[in-house]
Structures are given as structure tokens and as C-alpha cells.
Amino acid sequence: MSLPRLHPRTIEAVKERADIVDVVGEHVVLKKKGREFVGICPFHDDKSPSMTVSPAKQFYYCFSCGAGGNAIKFLMELQRQSFGDVVLELARKYQLPVETLDGPQQERLRKQLSRRDQLHRVLSLAAGWFRSQLRAPGGAAALSYLREQRGLSEGTIEAFELGYAPDQWDGLLRHLDQVEGLGPEWLEAAGLVVPRKGQPGDSSRGYYDRFRGRVMVPIRDRQGRVIGFGGRSLDGAEPKYLNSPETEVFEKGKHLFGLDRAANEIRRDDRAVVVEGYFDVIALHAAGITNAVAALGTALSSQQITQLCRCCESRRLILNFDSDGAGVRAAQRAIGEVEQLALQGQLELRVLHLPAGKDPDEFLRQHGAGEYRALLDQAPLWLDWQIEQVLGDRDLSRSDQFQQAVTALVGLLGKLPQSAVRSHYLQQVAERLSGGQARLAIQLEDDLRQQVKGQRWHGRSQKWEQPGEAGLRELAEAEVLRLYLHAPTHRAAIRAELRRHELDDFALSHHRRLWAAISALEEDNLGVGRLEAINRGLDPGHDLADLELPRLLGDQLVVEESALLARLTPLIEPSELQLLQLAQPLLQLRGALAALERQRSLKRCRHLLDAWGSQRLETLERCIARLLAGEHPEAEASEGLVPVSDMESRIEALFADLNSDALHFQELYYNERRYLEQLDERRRAGYAELSVEPRSRVEPSSQPLSA
């Protein structure tokens, strides 16, 4: 349907209501700077905040790329939408009346916009019915659970409007049909009922309630409207927690449980506490810690982080996830979402790890709000927490675990852009690794510093990347992941090769998240110890082939991260042509890994060439002059290796001494160039073998490939 012409009154109302900071802040993390806000410009590859947003002028401007305009222009450029689409979107967001210059079109448009209002009404009616059932005789067990096991007061139960879904197949369905006259199609659109199995369109197949026998927690948006529910099982039925599916009004990655109640306190306290579960939020609010929210059962997304940053001027976030394996992985994924912002100083991220493996709800019941607040105030920065995760459970007296710790720490510290902060952490971890031995700590600090320099050179910095290389890297990483998913008998070999070449930290965020999801599934089935042994080539890892990763990942991502699933579908569900291209997995792996290593090596070459060129060279003539002037008498005796009488050797020794850094960079550069030639030979050999060997049809991943 073509959009109707909007009435000027609607356009003016939207312009007047849409605040530039509010609109831009939904897509960019903004930090207050004087009377204005600054942030990373989304219209070019911005490395430091170059976009300014002025609330007084209602205008944004990027000093690097020149992008600028009002709130409507920002959304038009960012979302590639027309003027009319953006105005309608903002009118719907701010609940402004929409007027058009065409009566019939206006009526159709109003019906379209009112559908969301009707879904909100359906969900609100359902919330009211769940509340009434909690007080009914059938809800006695649920009410007892909330009062006794959760320790919630009547005031808290009422404040969060908790309810109960009776253990009936169609209790809610019958109530809303008989009392409100709502058909099942509305309840299905709101995620409240599920169609029974049968042919689509068959009206006789019927529906049943999605939530049965569960304590019900309404989920609200920023405006306080019910958009979905979380249901907690009372009888041990799985899943323990059941969320509403995604609907027209409910997208898990865009909402935070409790934000409607916590936003004002987050502003006052100037920090937000992010926990995992509904009852953690409820318990914290009941204890007076009302700046707490939860991420609706998924890892914290960038959109959720942006919402939180809009509420607190200092951009201070504290993650308090559970301390089990799943909670640690969720914290690591959340850190991955905001790592670059934290490194650039755009927000302050801390991680609270409660003692004895307790969650916030349990800790509050045993220790009280005072101790929890004290721990909040002492929560370490995200990097300190990650360092503790690396060192905490390792036996550093064992050489293999010591080396694993050093490798992980170098990877962490190599990300730090500020040398002063890097020096602080290098000294700190060196002391931990040395076990308190001062002389060893100094030596370790120097060794770590050199390794971190290598980490920062060795292809990690985007500064040395040239146009077009990012696309090549994405193709090579995608090929490795597609091989891993659909050539199951080779998974152990692929893991060992990735570890051997230090390529298991995928550069692209969606590839990293997919690899993390794969590793989590494999850890759950094989255990962390076995998976690490497979990575190191110490275990044949035949069991990896038994996991139907494409199916498991599809099921998991469709529930937890639907947006990520859409982006990764070509990897999880490849086309017939892509499957045919997986005829020689190990040869293709060799080529893909060589391509990734080649990119890393090229960037290192550029860095070394720049470092070499920046050195000031001392000429032979200056060396001779210095020797004659007696400025470097130490060059006259180099520990017996050069005779003092040999002037030529003395000059060469002095030349090497004065130009040691430049000569070192020169040597590293030519070593890297030779390595680059070896990689090219490896790639050519791999593709040559692929071109002569006959291709055979590749079966889906459930059919193992022969070696």
C-alpha cells in the first residue's frame, strides 16, 4: 500500500515531540559533554566520538563525515526509510494522532496503527485474569510459593502485579472469549495461546493456553504497557521459565524487565544493575535497590545497553549474572557487546560476582541489602573480572596452565589502547604470575610487554587494514564455520588447526557469537576439559561428530537471538550448491586458514614497515665521528667479542648498537615477508589439489563425511 499524504499538522507534531537526544540515543551511545552530547558516528567507520548532538538546536552533526540534520533526517539516513515512513514510525512511538489528506486511506492507516493497541489491550486483560487467579482457591500453591519460598510481601506481589496461570488447557482462552468476546486469533497474535496440530486454516483444530500451572510475571515496556509474560513452573516441569514468543509488540532483544520501574532510580543513582532473572529484579526492588533490570533470559544486547546508557549520564553498568557456567558465558557475551565502548571510555562496565555461587535473590535473603550494596560499590571493572576468570582456577605451578594463562592475558591486555592503563595491568598480572617474587615479576612484566606488543601488531589492529580486506576475512571465516557445521567428522581437526594457528578468536562479532554458541553446546555435552584437550590436539574428539549442531543451534538461536539467527542462516542452512562445495574439507580448511593468516601477516608487515620507517638512523659517518670524539668508549670493548684494535668492527658494533630498534624492525619485517610467501605457497598448493581431485556430493551434516 502506498503511503497516504500526511497532514502538515502531523508532521509538525512529530517534529515538536521527537527529541534529537532521545532518537539518536536509541541507536548510538551518547555521552554528555558540556551542554551537548557526543558519540560514535554510525554513518562511517568512526573510531572515536566525532558526532555531536545538540538538544538546544535539536540538531546532530559529524565533524568527520559531515552527516547532519534533525531527528527525522537521522532515521531516514540510518534506516534507509522514506520521510513518510519515519514520520509514521515516530507518530506511533509517541502516540500522536495521524492525519492524512485522503479520508479512506486515513481510515485504513488508523486500523493498522490500532492493531498494536488491541494487542496491548489483550495482554493487559490477560494480566488482570492471571492476577485474579492467584487469589482464587486454585492459586493457593502459587501464592504460598511467592510468600514463603520467595519471601515476597503483599506489597511487592501487588506492585509487580504477579499472577498465576491455572493448570488448565484453555482457562484463559475461554475467559477472554466469554467475557471480552476476543477470538483466538488475537490471543495467538499476542503469544498467549498455541494452535493445536493440524492443517493451517483448519478452524476445527483449536487452540490451547501457552502458560499453564505457572507463576506469571508481566513484562512491560518503557511506557508501562504489558508486552509479554514470563512463567515460572511450580511442579518442576521443563522449561523452568517460559517466556512469551516474539510478537508485534514484544522483541526480547529490545526490552529490559523492570526498566519501566527502574529508569528514574537509574538516573538518580547514575548506574544500572543488570541481573539474569525476573525474581532477582523483584527481590532487589523489594530490598530498596530499585535501579535493577533483567535481560529477559538472553545475553545483554547492544540495543538494551543503549537504553540503559540513556538513563544514566555516567554510563555505569554493573553486571550481576549467576556464577555458574551459563552465567559466566552470558557475562562474557555481554562484555563482548560493549567491549569497544568500554575500551574507548564511552561507558564504565563492572561485573559483580557474588560469593558462594549465589544469585541476587538468594544472597539478599541470607545477607540483606546492606551487604549487597557494599559489594556493588566494590564491583571490579570488567577487565579485572576477566583477568580473575583467567587466573582464578588455574594451577600456575603447572607449565601448561601457566602458558594458557599467559596466552589469555596477552589477548586481553593487547586490546587496551592506552599505554598507561596497559602498564598498570601488566604490572598487576606479572605480580600475580610471579607468586610474589619481585625479581621474577620484573622479568615477567617485560616478557608480557613484548608479547602484548606482538599481539597488537599481529593483525589485531584495524589501523593496518586496507579497503576490501574485511570482506575477504568474512568469507574465509564463514568458510571455516560452514566446514565445522557440515563436515562433522573433521570437527576435532578443525579445532586443533584453529588453536595451532591462533585463529579461534574470530574477528567478526556474529562469527564470534556463533562460535561461542557452538562451544557452549559442545561443553555441555563433552565437558570443558575434554573440549580443551581436543583444541590442543590431545583428544581425537570423535564424539563431536555425533552432535547435530545445525539443528541444535537453530533451535537455540530462534529462542534466544532471532536477529543473529537471520544473519547466520546461510551458515546453518547452506544451499545445495554450498554443500557441493564442501567436497574436500581439509584442503578447503587449509586454504581458508592460510587466507586468514595472510591477512594478519599483511597487517603486521604494514605495521613493521611503518615502525621501521619511523626510526631515526645513525649513519656510518656519525658513528666514526662519535668514536673519534670518544663519546662511546663502551663500544671499544664488547665483552671480548670485538678486538679493540679493529676499528671496522668497532664501527659496526656502534652502528648496530645505535640503530638496534631499526635493525630489529627490519629483521622482523623481512621475516614476516618470508612467512607471507610460505602462506601463499600453502594456499596455492591447497587450491591446486582441489582443482585436480574429483568432487563428490556432500551429504548434510547428519551424514558424516569420509576423510
XYZ file of C-alpha atoms in Angstrom:
707
model
C 0.000 0.000 0.000
C 1.400 3.398 -0.957
C 1.566 5.759 1.972
C -1.080 8.498 2.131
C -0.029 12.132 2.124
C 0.456 13.205 5.717
C -1.230 16.295 7.012
C 1.200 19.132 7.887
C -0.200 19.109 11.429
C 1.027 15.524 11.889
C 4.484 16.376 10.560
C 4.780 19.411 12.817
C 3.559 17.433 15.844
C 6.210 14.775 15.222
C 8.965 17.369 14.782
C 7.906 19.045 18.003
C 7.677 15.803 20.010
C 10.724 13.871 18.686
C 13.685 14.839 20.834
C 17.007 14.561 18.995
C 18.826 13.081 22.018
C 16.046 10.537 22.523
C 16.016 9.465 18.853
C 19.785 9.311 18.311
C 20.296 7.777 21.761
C 18.275 4.703 20.753
C 20.928 3.828 18.158
C 24.132 5.431 19.471
C 25.579 5.519 22.979
C 25.751 9.231 23.806
C 27.901 10.793 26.498
C 27.213 14.240 27.904
C 29.918 16.816 27.194
C 29.026 20.257 28.482
C 25.661 21.277 27.052
C 25.845 18.734 24.238
C 26.280 15.003 23.721
C 28.947 13.143 21.761
C 29.020 9.642 20.299
C 30.420 7.304 17.662
C 29.036 8.317 14.245
C 27.064 5.428 12.644
C 27.472 6.790 9.111
C 31.169 5.989 8.711
C 33.849 3.816 10.309
C 34.268 6.055 13.347
C 36.994 5.110 15.831
C 36.478 7.922 18.349
C 33.399 10.060 19.099
C 33.099 12.587 16.278
C 29.336 13.153 16.239
C 27.820 15.957 18.339
C 24.132 16.069 19.281
C 22.740 19.413 20.426
C 19.498 19.307 22.466
C 19.222 23.098 22.305
C 19.371 23.211 18.486
C 17.716 19.763 18.011
C 20.469 19.001 15.539
C 23.225 16.410 15.054
C 26.482 16.861 13.160
C 29.537 14.681 12.483
C 32.796 16.595 12.178
C 34.427 13.705 10.284
C 31.953 12.768 7.532
C 29.708 15.855 7.566
C 26.435 13.999 8.265
C 23.907 16.237 9.976
C 20.262 17.154 10.372
C 17.269 16.748 12.656
C 15.754 13.613 14.214
C 13.759 12.705 11.089
C 16.817 13.071 8.844
C 18.842 10.867 11.203
C 16.354 7.987 10.965
C 15.938 8.405 7.209
C 19.708 8.074 6.695
C 20.242 5.327 9.267
C 17.290 3.078 8.373
C 17.122 3.933 4.658
C 13.440 4.841 5.004
C 11.321 7.467 3.314
C 10.238 10.663 5.026
C 6.668 9.390 5.398
C 7.753 6.042 6.897
C 9.897 7.787 9.519
C 7.163 10.258 10.463
C 4.636 7.425 10.875
C 7.111 5.421 12.977
C 7.711 8.394 15.285
C 3.982 9.195 15.470
C 3.299 5.612 16.562
C 6.134 5.712 19.086
C 4.911 8.921 20.725
C 1.202 8.009 20.301
C 0.432 11.110 18.243
C -2.728 11.325 16.100
C -2.116 10.705 12.409
C -3.961 12.894 9.937
C -3.803 12.478 6.178
C -5.147 14.376 3.215
C -7.136 11.321 1.996
C -10.098 10.118 4.068
C -10.261 6.413 3.016
C -6.506 5.962 3.287
C -6.558 7.645 6.685
C -9.114 5.122 7.913
C -7.046 2.143 6.734
C -3.966 3.608 8.342
C -5.757 4.108 11.630
C -6.825 0.444 11.591
C -3.246 -0.619 11.005
C -1.973 1.504 13.894
C -4.799 0.380 16.199
C -3.794 -3.311 15.847
C -0.890 -2.796 18.234
C -3.211 -1.003 20.669
C -5.550 -4.005 20.547
C -2.676 -6.402 21.298
C -1.701 -4.278 24.300
C -5.331 -4.454 25.473
C -5.412 -8.265 25.092
C -2.200 -8.611 27.107
C -3.474 -6.227 29.797
C -6.711 -8.246 30.144
C -4.662 -11.451 30.407
C -2.502 -9.905 33.143
C -5.647 -8.984 35.094
C -7.024 -12.522 34.808
C -3.712 -14.047 35.948
C -3.759 -11.744 38.998
C -7.298 -12.808 39.889
C -6.354 -16.496 39.608
C -3.516 -16.010 42.099
C -6.116 -15.062 44.747
C -8.538 -17.824 43.740
C -8.533 -21.186 45.595
C -6.622 -22.811 42.727
C -3.791 -20.320 43.164
C -3.053 -21.153 46.811
C 0.119 -23.105 45.990
C 1.412 -20.283 43.785
C 0.670 -17.648 46.432
C 2.400 -19.784 49.062
C 5.423 -20.143 46.765
C 5.709 -16.369 46.383
C 5.270 -15.642 50.084
C 7.267 -18.456 51.672
C 9.864 -19.658 49.159
C 10.496 -16.276 47.561
C 9.847 -14.261 50.714
C 7.831 -11.601 48.904
C 5.498 -9.265 50.764
C 1.941 -8.490 49.694
C 3.091 -5.041 48.623
C 5.736 -6.470 46.278
C 3.323 -9.032 44.812
C 0.839 -6.249 44.087
C 3.471 -3.796 42.815
C 4.726 -6.229 40.168
C 1.175 -7.499 39.522
C 2.250 -11.143 39.807
C -0.327 -13.766 38.904
C -0.986 -17.432 38.299
C -1.924 -19.427 35.179
C -4.089 -22.396 36.292
C -3.116 -25.860 35.125
C -5.898 -25.902 32.541
C -5.700 -26.311 28.784
C -7.970 -23.404 27.907
C -8.719 -21.368 31.063
C -7.522 -18.035 29.663
C -8.853 -18.800 26.184
C -12.406 -19.441 27.489
C -12.357 -16.416 29.823
C -11.342 -13.875 27.183
C -13.774 -15.369 24.679
C -16.775 -15.442 27.043
C -16.178 -12.213 28.976
C -14.400 -9.979 26.454
C -15.514 -11.553 23.184
C -11.921 -11.917 21.956
C -11.292 -14.566 19.316
C -8.313 -16.952 19.480
C -6.582 -15.182 16.582
C -5.975 -12.159 18.814
C -4.649 -14.342 21.639
C -2.358 -16.170 19.207
C -1.029 -12.842 17.869
C -0.320 -11.799 21.476
C 1.552 -15.066 22.186
C -0.981 -16.299 24.757
C -2.311 -19.417 23.011
C -0.855 -22.073 20.720
C -2.729 -23.707 17.805
C -3.162 -27.428 18.072
C -1.540 -29.600 15.443
C -3.468 -29.759 12.225
C -3.694 -28.237 8.819
C -3.185 -24.444 8.691
C -6.508 -22.722 8.209
C -8.454 -25.615 9.687
C -10.773 -23.900 12.187
C -11.599 -27.189 13.890
C -8.081 -27.835 15.127
C -8.485 -25.427 18.087
C -6.047 -23.735 20.478
C -4.679 -24.213 23.984
C -3.166 -21.852 26.574
C 0.590 -21.359 26.288
C 1.003 -20.818 30.056
C -0.354 -23.490 32.406
C 0.467 -24.205 36.042
C 2.903 -21.299 36.303
C 3.506 -18.195 38.393
C 3.087 -15.327 35.933
C 5.283 -12.230 35.737
C 4.070 -9.457 33.391
C 6.765 -7.871 31.209
C 6.259 -4.178 30.437
C 7.792 -1.702 28.024
C 9.175 1.727 28.948
C 5.643 3.169 28.844
C 4.421 0.568 31.352
C 2.305 -1.375 28.852
C 2.186 -5.185 29.140
C 4.013 -6.675 26.144
C 4.555 -10.276 27.279
C 4.906 -12.670 30.210
C 7.407 -14.868 31.952
C 6.029 -18.008 33.572
C 7.784 -19.943 36.350
C 6.966 -23.643 36.667
C 5.652 -24.793 40.063
C 5.739 -28.570 39.556
C 9.249 -28.891 38.120
C 8.018 -29.090 34.518
C 10.525 -28.014 31.894
C 11.331 -25.401 30.951
C 11.531 -23.919 34.431
C 10.984 -20.455 32.916
C 8.798 -19.981 29.842
C 8.728 -16.618 28.059
C 6.223 -15.203 25.613
C 7.301 -15.676 21.989
C 8.280 -12.651 19.964
C 5.236 -10.772 18.691
C 4.419 -7.458 17.032
C 4.785 -5.748 20.423
C 7.440 -7.943 22.094
C 11.052 -8.305 20.944
C 13.242 -9.722 23.695
C 16.430 -8.088 22.472
C 14.875 -4.617 22.643
C 13.347 -4.677 26.122
C 14.555 -4.993 29.715
C 12.432 -6.385 32.501
C 11.841 -3.758 35.174
C 13.128 -0.765 33.180
C 9.737 0.978 33.431
C 10.135 0.960 37.239
C 13.927 1.363 37.380
C 14.567 4.203 34.899
C 14.153 7.076 37.362
C 16.291 5.412 40.046
C 18.979 4.619 37.454
C 19.116 8.334 36.674
C 19.294 9.270 40.372
C 21.922 6.659 41.276
C 23.706 7.200 37.937
C 24.270 3.473 37.471
C 22.291 0.409 36.409
C 22.443 -3.115 37.822
C 21.745 -5.863 35.287
C 20.782 -9.312 36.594
C 19.580 -12.508 34.920
C 16.133 -13.334 36.268
C 12.748 -11.774 36.958
C 12.823 -12.739 40.616
C 16.303 -11.268 41.034
C 14.894 -7.908 39.892
C 11.810 -8.275 42.085
C 13.908 -9.200 45.142
C 16.279 -6.267 44.584
C 13.411 -3.786 44.200
C 11.754 -5.209 47.318
C 15.043 -4.625 49.191
C 15.151 -0.992 48.067
C 17.692 -1.477 45.257
C 15.415 -0.157 42.550
C 17.959 0.519 39.785
C 17.973 -3.170 38.760
C 16.778 -4.672 35.481
C 16.984 -8.080 33.769
C 17.806 -9.044 30.192
C 14.815 -11.382 29.584
C 16.727 -14.652 29.528
C 19.284 -13.701 26.861
C 22.707 -12.127 26.890
C 22.584 -8.350 27.073
C 22.176 -6.924 23.561
C 23.570 -3.690 22.157
C 20.037 -2.236 21.948
C 19.413 -2.970 25.632
C 22.755 -1.437 26.552
C 21.877 1.705 24.587
C 18.600 2.004 26.513
C 20.433 1.763 29.828
C 23.065 4.282 28.802
C 20.313 6.776 28.005
C 19.173 6.564 31.629
C 22.494 7.218 33.373
C 24.733 10.123 32.487
C 27.968 8.420 33.594
C 27.167 5.273 31.582
C 27.886 2.993 34.534
C 26.650 -0.596 34.202
C 27.137 -3.412 36.714
C 26.526 -6.972 35.506
C 25.443 -9.393 38.247
C 24.801 -12.662 36.430
C 24.754 -16.092 38.044
C 28.170 -17.566 38.807
C 27.539 -20.923 37.098
C 28.922 -21.726 33.648
C 25.898 -20.341 31.808
C 26.041 -17.116 33.825
C 29.760 -16.648 33.163
C 29.212 -17.209 29.434
C 26.324 -14.706 29.454
C 28.572 -12.154 31.170
C 31.328 -12.758 28.613
C 28.850 -12.292 25.742
C 27.543 -9.078 27.301
C 31.119 -7.803 27.680
C 31.725 -8.621 24.025
C 28.804 -6.385 23.038
C 30.215 -3.308 24.805
C 33.935 -4.037 24.860
C 34.853 -1.409 22.281
C 32.746 1.250 24.014
C 34.379 0.386 27.356
C 37.864 0.467 25.832
C 37.147 3.907 24.356
C 35.907 5.197 27.716
C 32.345 5.586 26.444
C 30.934 3.621 29.378
C 32.060 2.129 32.665
C 31.377 -1.604 32.875
C 31.741 -3.596 36.081
C 30.986 -7.209 36.982
C 29.713 -8.291 40.408
C 30.451 -11.913 41.291
C 28.540 -12.901 44.425
C 30.320 -15.278 46.856
C 29.438 -18.962 47.200
C 27.753 -19.044 43.805
C 24.598 -17.294 44.984
C 22.187 -15.361 42.796
C 20.971 -11.916 43.987
C 17.641 -13.263 45.277
C 19.298 -15.913 47.458
C 22.052 -13.551 48.627
C 19.565 -10.892 49.736
C 17.554 -13.384 51.779
C 20.670 -14.575 53.597
C 22.711 -11.368 53.923
C 20.424 -8.400 53.355
C 20.509 -5.275 51.205
C 23.369 -3.592 53.111
C 25.937 -6.244 52.231
C 24.719 -6.350 48.648
C 25.119 -2.577 48.283
C 28.638 -2.831 49.717
C 29.525 -5.472 47.111
C 28.027 -3.297 44.367
C 30.290 -0.433 45.412
C 33.316 -2.756 45.287
C 32.439 -4.478 41.977
C 35.595 -4.744 39.814
C 35.931 -3.355 36.323
C 35.159 -5.816 33.531
C 38.831 -6.317 32.660
C 39.758 -7.094 36.289
C 36.916 -9.637 36.343
C 38.106 -11.232 33.109
C 41.670 -11.424 34.445
C 40.327 -13.173 37.543
C 38.423 -15.627 35.318
C 41.705 -16.437 33.561
C 43.789 -16.843 36.729
C 41.250 -17.962 39.316
C 41.043 -21.712 38.696
C 44.441 -22.356 37.136
C 47.365 -24.056 38.849
C 50.190 -21.720 37.800
C 52.821 -24.162 39.067
C 51.964 -26.370 36.068
C 53.694 -25.233 32.895
C 50.752 -25.973 30.572
C 48.277 -23.994 32.693
C 50.797 -21.191 33.164
C 51.187 -20.914 29.379
C 47.405 -20.953 28.873
C 47.062 -18.126 31.391
C 49.800 -16.057 29.725
C 48.241 -16.523 26.270
C 44.791 -15.479 27.518
C 46.181 -12.468 29.405
C 48.169 -11.269 26.398
C 44.973 -11.445 24.338
C 43.098 -9.372 26.923
C 45.760 -6.740 27.518
C 46.532 -6.386 23.818
C 43.103 -4.780 23.372
C 43.897 -1.845 25.658
C 44.543 1.305 23.613
C 46.055 3.434 26.403
C 49.665 2.663 27.272
C 49.329 3.951 30.856
C 46.406 1.615 31.578
C 48.241 -1.225 29.851
C 51.303 -0.666 32.051
C 49.131 -0.771 35.174
C 47.628 -4.124 34.212
C 50.942 -5.554 33.021
C 52.458 -4.867 36.451
C 49.391 -6.284 38.192
C 49.278 -9.586 36.296
C 53.059 -10.003 36.445
C 52.864 -9.876 40.240
C 50.089 -12.494 40.201
C 52.007 -14.786 37.863
C 55.259 -14.445 39.834
C 53.701 -15.581 43.098
C 55.139 -12.570 44.941
C 58.754 -12.980 43.761
C 59.863 -9.417 42.998
C 62.718 -10.196 40.592
C 60.622 -12.709 38.667
C 57.747 -10.189 38.495
C 60.006 -7.618 36.797
C 61.164 -10.164 34.226
C 57.616 -11.394 33.606
C 56.373 -7.839 33.165
C 58.974 -7.208 30.477
C 58.181 -10.513 28.728
C 54.439 -9.779 28.834
C 55.025 -6.288 27.465
C 56.884 -7.713 24.464
C 54.167 -10.306 23.850
C 51.422 -7.678 24.115
C 53.302 -5.572 21.552
C 53.325 -8.607 19.269
C 49.611 -9.160 19.932
C 48.828 -5.580 18.974
C 51.000 -5.844 15.833
C 49.947 -9.292 14.754
C 46.883 -8.413 12.730
C 44.667 -7.278 15.630
C 44.648 -3.570 14.779
C 42.202 -2.308 12.143
C 44.563 0.624 11.561
C 46.627 -1.524 9.187
C 43.659 -2.942 7.285
C 43.058 -1.853 3.692
C 39.725 -1.499 1.844
C 38.276 -4.820 0.749
C 40.152 -6.954 3.283
C 37.245 -7.043 5.749
C 35.069 -8.721 3.108
C 37.747 -11.307 2.342
C 38.133 -12.050 6.042
C 34.372 -12.525 6.414
C 34.306 -15.006 3.514
C 37.234 -17.015 4.932
C 35.770 -17.114 8.461
C 32.379 -18.132 7.067
C 34.007 -20.974 5.123
C 35.705 -22.296 8.274
C 32.436 -22.197 10.245
C 30.451 -23.812 7.411
C 33.012 -26.629 7.257
C 32.774 -27.094 11.015
C 28.983 -27.334 10.974
C 28.561 -29.550 7.914
C 31.691 -31.727 7.899
C 31.200 -33.246 11.382
C 33.887 -35.954 11.175
C 36.541 -33.242 10.770
C 35.498 -31.045 13.711
C 38.334 -32.141 16.004
C 40.900 -31.489 13.251
C 39.397 -28.054 12.569
C 39.523 -27.146 16.275
C 43.149 -28.231 16.560
C 44.137 -26.240 13.455
C 42.331 -23.115 14.662
C 44.129 -23.299 18.008
C 47.510 -24.069 16.428
C 47.285 -21.014 14.168
C 45.696 -18.812 16.878
C 42.627 -18.178 14.723
C 39.869 -19.320 17.098
C 39.117 -15.721 18.142
C 37.014 -14.867 15.089
C 37.299 -11.217 14.080
C 33.638 -10.576 13.189
C 31.209 -10.300 16.099
C 28.454 -12.510 14.619
C 31.032 -15.221 13.868
C 32.390 -14.935 17.440
C 28.873 -15.294 18.842
C 28.200 -18.350 16.673
C 31.491 -19.955 17.751
C 30.635 -19.210 21.394
C 27.219 -20.864 20.941
C 28.861 -23.907 19.301
C 31.427 -24.177 22.111
C 28.730 -23.856 24.775
C 26.747 -26.734 23.244
C 29.865 -28.891 22.986
C 30.954 -28.048 26.547
C 27.534 -29.107 27.827
C 27.846 -32.475 26.062
C 31.569 -33.253 26.389
C 32.720 -31.100 29.295
C 35.151 -28.190 29.343
C 38.194 -30.386 29.994
C 37.649 -32.670 27.014
C 36.926 -29.794 24.659
C 40.175 -28.084 25.704
C 42.055 -31.356 25.127
C 40.544 -31.535 21.617
C 41.623 -27.942 20.975
C 45.178 -28.852 21.929
C 45.150 -31.994 19.771
C 45.374 -34.353 22.769
C 41.962 -35.982 22.240
C 40.676 -37.406 18.904
C 37.262 -35.890 19.640
C 35.202 -38.461 17.724
C 32.151 -37.547 19.859
C 31.966 -34.110 18.231
C 30.590 -35.708 15.067
C 27.560 -37.036 16.975
C 26.171 -33.553 17.705
C 23.614 -32.239 15.217
C 24.931 -28.711 15.565
C 22.884 -27.069 12.782
C 19.618 -28.284 14.324
C 20.649 -27.523 17.912
C 21.902 -24.057 17.005
C 18.766 -23.276 15.025
C 16.560 -24.278 17.973
C 18.651 -22.282 20.430
C 19.048 -19.121 18.383
C 15.422 -18.927 17.321
C 14.534 -18.709 21.024
C 17.390 -16.547 22.280
C 18.743 -14.449 19.391
C 16.428 -14.406 16.380
C 18.209 -11.411 14.826
C 21.540 -13.262 14.949
C 19.884 -16.389 13.510
C 18.708 -14.439 10.465
C 22.267 -13.317 9.782
C 23.748 -16.796 10.283
C 21.136 -18.791 8.342
C 23.430 -19.195 5.263
C 25.945 -20.953 7.535
C 23.470 -23.088 9.487
C 21.297 -23.952 6.470
C 23.570 -23.794 3.387
C 22.229 -24.129 -0.122
C 22.684 -27.247 -2.233
C 25.474 -25.501 -4.143
C 27.289 -24.570 -0.925
C 27.068 -28.181 0.261
C 28.543 -29.374 -3.030
C 31.476 -27.038 -2.482
C 32.446 -28.891 0.726
C 33.881 -31.847 -1.183
C 37.421 -31.726 0.284
C 37.032 -30.299 3.800
C 40.634 -30.453 4.983
C 42.037 -28.944 1.784
C 39.455 -26.156 1.919
C 40.282 -25.618 5.580
C 43.962 -25.266 4.666
C 43.128 -22.602 2.090
C 40.736 -20.684 4.365
C 43.169 -20.653 7.303
C 46.016 -19.571 5.046
C 43.842 -16.712 3.752
C 43.127 -15.565 7.324
C 46.779 -15.855 8.317
C 47.791 -13.973 5.183
C 45.563 -11.047 6.129
C 47.011 -10.981 9.617
C 50.542 -11.192 8.254
C 49.922 -8.381 5.744
C 48.744 -6.062 8.520
C 51.774 -6.974 10.599
C 54.032 -6.178 7.627
C 52.434 -2.753 7.255
C 52.872 -2.089 10.953
C 56.510 -3.189 10.987
C 57.272 -1.180 7.860
C 55.761 1.908 9.497
C 57.689 1.279 12.729
C 60.927 0.718 10.799
C 60.419 3.898 8.769
C 59.769 5.968 11.890
C 63.216 5.180 13.352
C 65.993 7.733 13.028
C 69.086 6.054 11.572
C 72.611 6.902 12.672
C 74.904 6.863 9.615
C 78.340 5.230 9.487
C 79.912 8.685 9.218
C 78.295 9.764 12.504
C 79.400 6.532 14.156
C 83.001 7.187 13.095
C 82.770 10.774 14.348
C 81.439 9.615 17.724
C 84.189 7.047 18.098
C 86.846 9.640 17.302
C 85.269 12.012 19.809
C 85.281 9.252 22.451
C 81.550 9.538 23.109
C 81.030 5.748 23.275
C 84.044 4.156 24.981
C 81.857 1.155 25.860
C 81.892 0.214 22.162
C 85.638 -0.327 22.435
C 85.162 -3.477 24.456
C 82.164 -5.624 23.736
C 82.801 -8.422 26.197
C 85.775 -9.749 24.292
C 83.871 -10.376 21.046
C 85.386 -7.457 19.100
C 89.126 -6.593 19.312
C 89.629 -3.005 20.411
C 92.251 -2.502 17.708
C 89.821 -3.431 14.948
C 88.333 -0.041 14.008
C 85.996 -1.540 11.373
C 84.463 -3.962 13.882
C 84.155 -1.159 16.437
C 82.275 0.982 13.910
C 79.949 -1.917 13.027
C 79.320 -2.639 16.701
C 78.477 1.006 17.395
C 76.264 1.193 14.283
C 74.356 -1.909 15.443
C 74.044 -0.530 18.974
C 72.761 2.913 17.955
C 70.354 1.513 15.352
C 69.229 -1.585 17.279
C 65.497 -0.757 17.133
C 65.531 -0.006 13.402
C 67.545 -3.167 12.662
C 65.183 -5.188 14.841
C 62.125 -3.901 12.933
C 63.937 -4.546 9.656
C 64.626 -8.148 10.644
C 61.031 -8.688 11.791
C 59.682 -7.185 8.567
C 61.725 -9.452 6.292
C 60.896 -12.491 8.429
C 57.223 -11.640 8.038
C 57.602 -11.236 4.265
C 59.180 -14.701 4.065
C 56.324 -16.113 6.135
C 53.881 -14.430 3.750
C 55.496 -16.250 0.821
C 55.125 -19.548 2.674
C 51.413 -18.831 3.224
C 50.953 -18.109 -0.476
C 52.637 -21.411 -1.319
C 50.307 -23.197 1.104
C 47.234 -21.573 -0.431
C 48.357 -22.336 -3.987
C 49.068 -25.960 -3.087
C 45.661 -26.329 -1.427
C 43.712 -24.873 -4.343
C 45.779 -26.822 -6.878
C 44.884 -30.078 -5.139
C 41.239 -29.052 -5.020
C 41.226 -28.349 -8.758
C 42.508 -31.804 -9.761
C 40.739 -34.062 -7.270
C 37.254 -35.252 -8.295
C 34.360 -33.746 -6.370
C 31.768 -35.948 -4.758
C 28.392 -34.896 -3.454
C 28.423 -33.748 0.186
C 25.612 -35.008 2.339
C 24.076 -32.841 5.079
C 25.830 -32.764 8.428
C 23.844 -35.703 9.791
C 25.774 -37.880 7.278
C 29.493 -37.902 8.258
C 31.973 -37.109 5.522
C 34.672 -39.613 4.715
C 38.249 -38.458 5.164
